[in-house]
Short mmCIF file of C-alpha atoms and ligand atoms in Angstrom, two decimals:
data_model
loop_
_atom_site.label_atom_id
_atom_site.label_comp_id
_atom_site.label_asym_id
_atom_site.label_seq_id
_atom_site.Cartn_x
_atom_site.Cartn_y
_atom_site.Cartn_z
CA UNK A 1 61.51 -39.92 116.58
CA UNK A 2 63.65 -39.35 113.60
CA UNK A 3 61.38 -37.37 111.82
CA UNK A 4 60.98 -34.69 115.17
CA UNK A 5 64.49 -34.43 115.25
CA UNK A 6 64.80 -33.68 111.86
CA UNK A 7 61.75 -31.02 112.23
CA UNK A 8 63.66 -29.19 115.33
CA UNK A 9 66.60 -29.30 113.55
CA UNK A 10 65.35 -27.28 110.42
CA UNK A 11 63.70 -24.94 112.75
CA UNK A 12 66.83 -24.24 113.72
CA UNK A 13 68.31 -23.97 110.43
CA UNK A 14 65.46 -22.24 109.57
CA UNK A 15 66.05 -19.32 112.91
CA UNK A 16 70.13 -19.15 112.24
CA UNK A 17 69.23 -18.46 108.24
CA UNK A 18 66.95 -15.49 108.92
CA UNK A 19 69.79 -14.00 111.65
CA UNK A 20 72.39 -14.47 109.12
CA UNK A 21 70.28 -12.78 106.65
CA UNK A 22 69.55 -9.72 108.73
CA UNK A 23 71.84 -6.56 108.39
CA UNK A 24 74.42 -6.13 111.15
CA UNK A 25 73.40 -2.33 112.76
CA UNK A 26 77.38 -1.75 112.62
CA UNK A 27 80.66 -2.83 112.00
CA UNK A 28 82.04 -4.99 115.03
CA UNK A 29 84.93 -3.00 115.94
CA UNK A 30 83.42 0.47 115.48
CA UNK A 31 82.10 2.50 118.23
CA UNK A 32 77.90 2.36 118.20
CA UNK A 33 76.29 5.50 119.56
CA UNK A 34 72.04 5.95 119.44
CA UNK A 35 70.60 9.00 119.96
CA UNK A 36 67.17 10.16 120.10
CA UNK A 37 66.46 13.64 118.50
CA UNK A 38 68.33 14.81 115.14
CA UNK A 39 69.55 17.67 117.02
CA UNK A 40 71.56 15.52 119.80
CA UNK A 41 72.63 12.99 116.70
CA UNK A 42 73.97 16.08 114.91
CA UNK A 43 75.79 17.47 118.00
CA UNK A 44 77.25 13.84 118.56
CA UNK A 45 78.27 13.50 115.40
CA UNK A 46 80.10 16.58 114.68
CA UNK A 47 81.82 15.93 117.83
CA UNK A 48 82.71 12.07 117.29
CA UNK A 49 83.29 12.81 113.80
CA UNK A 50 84.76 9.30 112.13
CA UNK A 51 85.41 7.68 114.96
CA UNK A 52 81.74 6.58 115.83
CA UNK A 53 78.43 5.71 113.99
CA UNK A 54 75.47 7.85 115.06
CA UNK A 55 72.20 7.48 114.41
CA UNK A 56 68.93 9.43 115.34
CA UNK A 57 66.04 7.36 116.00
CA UNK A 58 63.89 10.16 115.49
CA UNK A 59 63.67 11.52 111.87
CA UNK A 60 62.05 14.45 109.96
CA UNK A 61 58.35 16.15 111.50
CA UNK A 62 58.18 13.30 114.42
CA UNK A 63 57.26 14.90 117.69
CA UNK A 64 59.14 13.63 120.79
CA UNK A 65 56.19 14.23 123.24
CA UNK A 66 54.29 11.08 122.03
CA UNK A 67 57.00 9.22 120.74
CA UNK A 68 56.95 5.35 122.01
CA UNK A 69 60.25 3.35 120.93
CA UNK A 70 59.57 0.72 118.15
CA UNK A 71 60.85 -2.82 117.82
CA UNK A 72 63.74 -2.29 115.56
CA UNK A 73 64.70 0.72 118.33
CA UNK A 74 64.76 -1.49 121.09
CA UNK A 75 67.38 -3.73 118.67
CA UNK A 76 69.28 -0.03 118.30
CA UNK A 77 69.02 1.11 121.41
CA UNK A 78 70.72 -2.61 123.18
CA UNK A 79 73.26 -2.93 120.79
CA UNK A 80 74.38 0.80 121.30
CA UNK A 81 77.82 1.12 123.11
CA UNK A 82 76.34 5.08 124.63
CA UNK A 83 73.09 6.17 124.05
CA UNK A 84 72.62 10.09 124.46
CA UNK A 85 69.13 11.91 124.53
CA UNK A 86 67.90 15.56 125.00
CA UNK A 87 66.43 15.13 128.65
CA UNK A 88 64.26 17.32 130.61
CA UNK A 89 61.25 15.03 129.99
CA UNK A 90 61.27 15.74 126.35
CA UNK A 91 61.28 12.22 125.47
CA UNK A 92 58.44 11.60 127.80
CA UNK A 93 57.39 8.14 126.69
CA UNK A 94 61.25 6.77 127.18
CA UNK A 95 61.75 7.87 130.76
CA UNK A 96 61.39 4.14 131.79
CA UNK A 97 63.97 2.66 128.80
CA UNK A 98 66.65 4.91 129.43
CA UNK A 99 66.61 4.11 133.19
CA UNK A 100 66.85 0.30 132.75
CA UNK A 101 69.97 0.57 130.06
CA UNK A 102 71.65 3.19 132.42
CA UNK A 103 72.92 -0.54 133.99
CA UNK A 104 74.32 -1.26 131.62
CA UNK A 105 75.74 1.78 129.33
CA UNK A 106 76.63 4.86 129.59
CA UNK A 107 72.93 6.78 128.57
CA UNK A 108 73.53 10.49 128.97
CA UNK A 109 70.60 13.17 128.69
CA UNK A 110 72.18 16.73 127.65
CA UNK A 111 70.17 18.68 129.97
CA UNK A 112 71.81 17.17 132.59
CA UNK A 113 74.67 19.13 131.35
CA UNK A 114 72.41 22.30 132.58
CA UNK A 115 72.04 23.49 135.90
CA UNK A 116 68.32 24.47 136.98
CA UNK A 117 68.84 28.66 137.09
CA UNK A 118 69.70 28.04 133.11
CA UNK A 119 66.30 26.29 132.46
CA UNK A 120 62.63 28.07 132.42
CA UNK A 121 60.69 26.85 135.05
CA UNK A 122 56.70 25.56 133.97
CA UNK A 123 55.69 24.77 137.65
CA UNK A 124 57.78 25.31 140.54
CA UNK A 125 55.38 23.04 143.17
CA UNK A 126 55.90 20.02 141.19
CA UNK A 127 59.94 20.59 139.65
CA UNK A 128 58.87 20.97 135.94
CA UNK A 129 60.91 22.35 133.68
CA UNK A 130 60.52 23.64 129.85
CA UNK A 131 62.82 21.01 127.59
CA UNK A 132 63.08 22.86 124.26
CA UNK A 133 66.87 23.77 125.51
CA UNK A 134 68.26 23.98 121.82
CA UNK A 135 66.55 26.88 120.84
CA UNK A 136 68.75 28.92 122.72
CA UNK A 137 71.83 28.44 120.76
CA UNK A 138 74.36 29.74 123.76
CA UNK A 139 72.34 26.94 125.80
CA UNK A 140 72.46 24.50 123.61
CA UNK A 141 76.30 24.90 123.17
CA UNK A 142 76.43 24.31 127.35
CA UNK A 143 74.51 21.42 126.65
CA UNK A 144 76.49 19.82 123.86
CA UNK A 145 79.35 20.62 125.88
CA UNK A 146 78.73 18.46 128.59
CA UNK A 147 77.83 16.08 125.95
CA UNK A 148 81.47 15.92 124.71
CA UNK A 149 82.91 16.10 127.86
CA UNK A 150 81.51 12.73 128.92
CA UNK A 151 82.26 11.64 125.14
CA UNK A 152 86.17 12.43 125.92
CA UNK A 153 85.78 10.78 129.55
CA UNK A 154 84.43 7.43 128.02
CA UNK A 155 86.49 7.17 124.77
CA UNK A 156 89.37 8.52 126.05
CA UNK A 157 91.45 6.65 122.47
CA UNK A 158 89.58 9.31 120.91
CA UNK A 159 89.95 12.10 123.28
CA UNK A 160 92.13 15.17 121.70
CA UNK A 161 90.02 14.20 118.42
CA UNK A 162 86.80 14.97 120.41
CA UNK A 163 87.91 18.19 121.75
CA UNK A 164 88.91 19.40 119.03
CA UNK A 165 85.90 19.04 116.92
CA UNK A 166 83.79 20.13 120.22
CA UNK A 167 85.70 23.50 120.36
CA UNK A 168 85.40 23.71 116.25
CA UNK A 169 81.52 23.21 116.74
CA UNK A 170 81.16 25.51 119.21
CA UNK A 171 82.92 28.19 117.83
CA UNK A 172 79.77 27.72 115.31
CA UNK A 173 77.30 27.67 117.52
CA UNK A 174 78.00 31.29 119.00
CA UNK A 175 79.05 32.24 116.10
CA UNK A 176 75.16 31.29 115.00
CA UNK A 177 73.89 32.78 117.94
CA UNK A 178 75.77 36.15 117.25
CA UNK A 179 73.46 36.31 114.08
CA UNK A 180 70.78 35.20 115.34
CA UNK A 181 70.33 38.66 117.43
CA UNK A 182 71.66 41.17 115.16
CA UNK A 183 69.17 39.62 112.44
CA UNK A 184 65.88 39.15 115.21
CA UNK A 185 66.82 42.82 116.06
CA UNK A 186 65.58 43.85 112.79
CA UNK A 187 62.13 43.23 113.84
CA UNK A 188 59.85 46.37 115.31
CA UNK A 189 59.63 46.03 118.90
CA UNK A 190 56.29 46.07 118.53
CA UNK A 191 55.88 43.05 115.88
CA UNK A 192 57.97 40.67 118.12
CA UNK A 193 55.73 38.59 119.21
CA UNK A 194 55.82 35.05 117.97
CA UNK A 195 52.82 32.29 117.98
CA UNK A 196 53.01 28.98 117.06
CA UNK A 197 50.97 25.63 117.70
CA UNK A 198 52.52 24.66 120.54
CA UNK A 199 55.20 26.27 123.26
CA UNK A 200 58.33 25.13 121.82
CA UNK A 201 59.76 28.70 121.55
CA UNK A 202 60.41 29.66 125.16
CA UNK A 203 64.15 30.17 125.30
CA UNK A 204 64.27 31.21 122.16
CA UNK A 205 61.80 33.69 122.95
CA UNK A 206 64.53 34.23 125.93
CA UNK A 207 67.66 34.43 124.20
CA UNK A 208 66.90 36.94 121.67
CA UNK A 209 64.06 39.29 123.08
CA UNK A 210 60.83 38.37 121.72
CA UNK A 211 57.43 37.28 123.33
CA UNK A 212 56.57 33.87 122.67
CA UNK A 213 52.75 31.88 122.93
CA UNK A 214 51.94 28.51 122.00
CA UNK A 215 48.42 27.31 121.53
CA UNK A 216 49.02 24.09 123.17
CA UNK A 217 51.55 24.67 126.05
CA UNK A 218 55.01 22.86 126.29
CA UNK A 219 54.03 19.25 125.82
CA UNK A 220 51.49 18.37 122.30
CA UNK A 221 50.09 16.39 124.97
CA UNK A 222 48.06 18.68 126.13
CA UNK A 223 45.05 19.85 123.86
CA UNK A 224 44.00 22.77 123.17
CA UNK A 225 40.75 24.72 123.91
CA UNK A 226 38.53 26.90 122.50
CA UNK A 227 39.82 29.64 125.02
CA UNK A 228 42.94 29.61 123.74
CA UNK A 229 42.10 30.21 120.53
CA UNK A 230 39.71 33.16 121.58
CA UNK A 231 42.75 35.05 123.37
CA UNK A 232 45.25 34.48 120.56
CA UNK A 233 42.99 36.01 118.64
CA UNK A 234 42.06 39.13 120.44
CA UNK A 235 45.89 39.50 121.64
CA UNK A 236 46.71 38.93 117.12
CA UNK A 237 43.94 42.09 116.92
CA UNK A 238 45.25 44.43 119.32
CA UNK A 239 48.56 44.34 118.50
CA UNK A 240 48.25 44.03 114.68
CA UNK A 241 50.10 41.13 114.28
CA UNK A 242 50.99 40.20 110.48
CA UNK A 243 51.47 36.57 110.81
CA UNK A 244 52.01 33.17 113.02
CA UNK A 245 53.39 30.17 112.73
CA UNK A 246 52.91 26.33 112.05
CA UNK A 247 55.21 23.58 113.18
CA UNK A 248 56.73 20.61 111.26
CA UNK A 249 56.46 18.28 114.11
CA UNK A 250 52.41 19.63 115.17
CA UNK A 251 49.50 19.41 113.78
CA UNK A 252 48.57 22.64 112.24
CA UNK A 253 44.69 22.47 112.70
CA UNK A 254 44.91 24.69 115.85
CA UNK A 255 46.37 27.59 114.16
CA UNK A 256 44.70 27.17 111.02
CA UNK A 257 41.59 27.82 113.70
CA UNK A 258 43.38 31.06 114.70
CA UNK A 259 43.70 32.07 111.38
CA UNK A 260 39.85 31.64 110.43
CA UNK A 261 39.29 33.25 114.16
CA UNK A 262 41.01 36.81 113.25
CA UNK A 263 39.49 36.36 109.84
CA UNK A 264 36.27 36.24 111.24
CA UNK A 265 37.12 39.51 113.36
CA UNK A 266 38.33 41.52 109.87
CA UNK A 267 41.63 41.07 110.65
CA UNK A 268 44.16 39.38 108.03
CA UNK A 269 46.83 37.25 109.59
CA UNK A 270 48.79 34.55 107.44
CA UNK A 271 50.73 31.72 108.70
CA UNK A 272 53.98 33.30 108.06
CA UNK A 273 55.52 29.47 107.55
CA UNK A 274 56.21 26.15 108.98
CA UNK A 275 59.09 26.38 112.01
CA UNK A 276 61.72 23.54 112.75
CA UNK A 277 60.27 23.11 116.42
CA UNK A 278 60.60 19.57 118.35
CA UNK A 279 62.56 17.85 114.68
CA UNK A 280 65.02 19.03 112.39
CA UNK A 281 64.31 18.78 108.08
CA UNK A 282 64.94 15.89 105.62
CA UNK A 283 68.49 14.46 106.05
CA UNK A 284 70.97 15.28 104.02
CA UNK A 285 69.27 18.90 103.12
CA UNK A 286 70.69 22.12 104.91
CA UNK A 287 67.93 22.34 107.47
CA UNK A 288 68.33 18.64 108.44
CA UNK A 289 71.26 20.17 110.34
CA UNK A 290 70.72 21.94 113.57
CA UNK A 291 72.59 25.05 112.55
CA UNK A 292 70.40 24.58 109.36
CA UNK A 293 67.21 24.19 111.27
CA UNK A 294 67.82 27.12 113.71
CA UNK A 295 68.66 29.75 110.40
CA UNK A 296 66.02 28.50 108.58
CA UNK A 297 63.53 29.28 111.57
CA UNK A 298 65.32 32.49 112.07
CA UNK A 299 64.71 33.93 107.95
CA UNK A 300 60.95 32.25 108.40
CA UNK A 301 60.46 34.83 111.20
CA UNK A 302 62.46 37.84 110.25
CA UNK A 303 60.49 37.63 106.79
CA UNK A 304 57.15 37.63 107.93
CA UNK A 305 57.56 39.46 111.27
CA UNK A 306 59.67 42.82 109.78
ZN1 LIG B 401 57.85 20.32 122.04
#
């Protein structure tokens, strides 16, 4: 008897030792907020400034179609105080998660922050809507204002702090959208035409006057078929395009297959570069920042489109 006792007792030595041991996610008395994409962490963060820790469980080239919350996310996402996400269905796989904890927490999507006439529509019979909203920097400022207006509403200690940084920020963002036309302008009407594994680019294609196809529609879900490769390739011929575009978040075997398509045709097309598409670059570099992302994307394009 004595010796069972003693074995259930170091068990629970044994459990309490590899808790203590374990990393606390944040300090007790500090304000916890997870967020999904870089793009909303970045938006959250700039608006929380040091009153909060953020974090993005999604880092550098991971695609937000497919991605499936791990263990140690689960841990992030209970012991979050607000959890904000980019909506629309981007995070596909989540849908479910986010429902359960909006019991419990505030869990706030950004798109909600958009009303449907702002959004491109994929297919009206069945309410399906295109959820690559920051592309469209004058959208995505509607969006992460909505974000900080429930920020203020919740925190409301923190409330002047929050608007100010949210007006700060989105002086930025239009600011960044301002350039963003006068230096997309530059292009020949003819040359704007921009194709790129899959259909992130829609409202950017929108915003700033250029025709956009992806090989593999709005979600990487979908796969894509020899068909599509065959009219991307006759569309590259007849209008003489110079070059298209890979993804860091895609694979880029389906426009590599484009490439070797026009090749095969006589025409010469290059992939003009890797675009920021569904994931923002390494942290702590320039284009692991949206506003980094978004003029690094623009240059990309500009360069090889002019
Ligand atoms: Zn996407």
């Amino acid at each position: 008897m004595l010796k069972i006792t003693q074995f259930i007792l170091g068990l629970f030595v044994c459990i309490w030792g590899l808790n203590a041991c374990k990393a606390p996610l944040h300090q007790k008395d500090e304000l916890y907020i997870v967020c999904t994409t870089g793009m909303v962490a970045d938006a959250v963060q700039q608006i929380v400034g040091k009153h909060a820790k953020v974090v993005a469980l999604m880092g550098e080239g991971v695609d937000p179609h497919l991605y499936k919350a791990t263990t140690g996310d689960l841990e992030k996402l209970y012991e979050a105080d607000m959890v904000f996400y980019s909506g629309i269905h981007l995070e596909g796989k989540m849908t479910q998660i986010f429902k359960k904890m909006s019991r419990t927490k505030p869990v706030i999507a950004f798109g909600e922050g958009l009303i449907h006439e702002d959004l491109i529509c994929i297919d009206s019979a069945n309410h399906v809507y295109d959820p690559h909203i920051w592309f469209d920097v004058a959208l995505w400022a509607k969006a992460v204002a909505y974000a900080g207006k429930q920020l203020s509403q919740i925190d409301t200690v923190h409330r002047n702090s929050y608007q100010q940084n949210l007006g700060k920020y989105l002086n930025e963002l239009h600011l960044l959208d301002s350039l963003n036309k006068v230096q997309l302008q530059t292009i020949p009407p003819s040359q704007r035409l921009l194709i790129t594994s899959h259909d992130a680019f829609g409202y950017f294609g929108r915003a700033y006057q250029i025709e956009v196809k992806g090989l593999q529609g709005i979600s990487t879900v979908a796969e894509f078929g020899l068909r599509d490769i065959s009219e991307l390739v006759n569309l590259i011929i007849n209008r003489k395009i110079k070059a298209i575009f890979v993804e860091s978040s895609v694979s880029p075997k389906a426009i590599e297959a484009v490439v070797k398509g026009c090749q095969s045709k006589g025409h010469q097309v290059v992939i003009g570069g890797e675009l920021y598409a569904d994931a923002m670059g390494a942290a702590n570099t320039t284009e692991g920042t949206y506003i980094g992302m978004v003029q690094a994307n623009v240059a990309k394009i500009v360069g090889a489109l002019r």
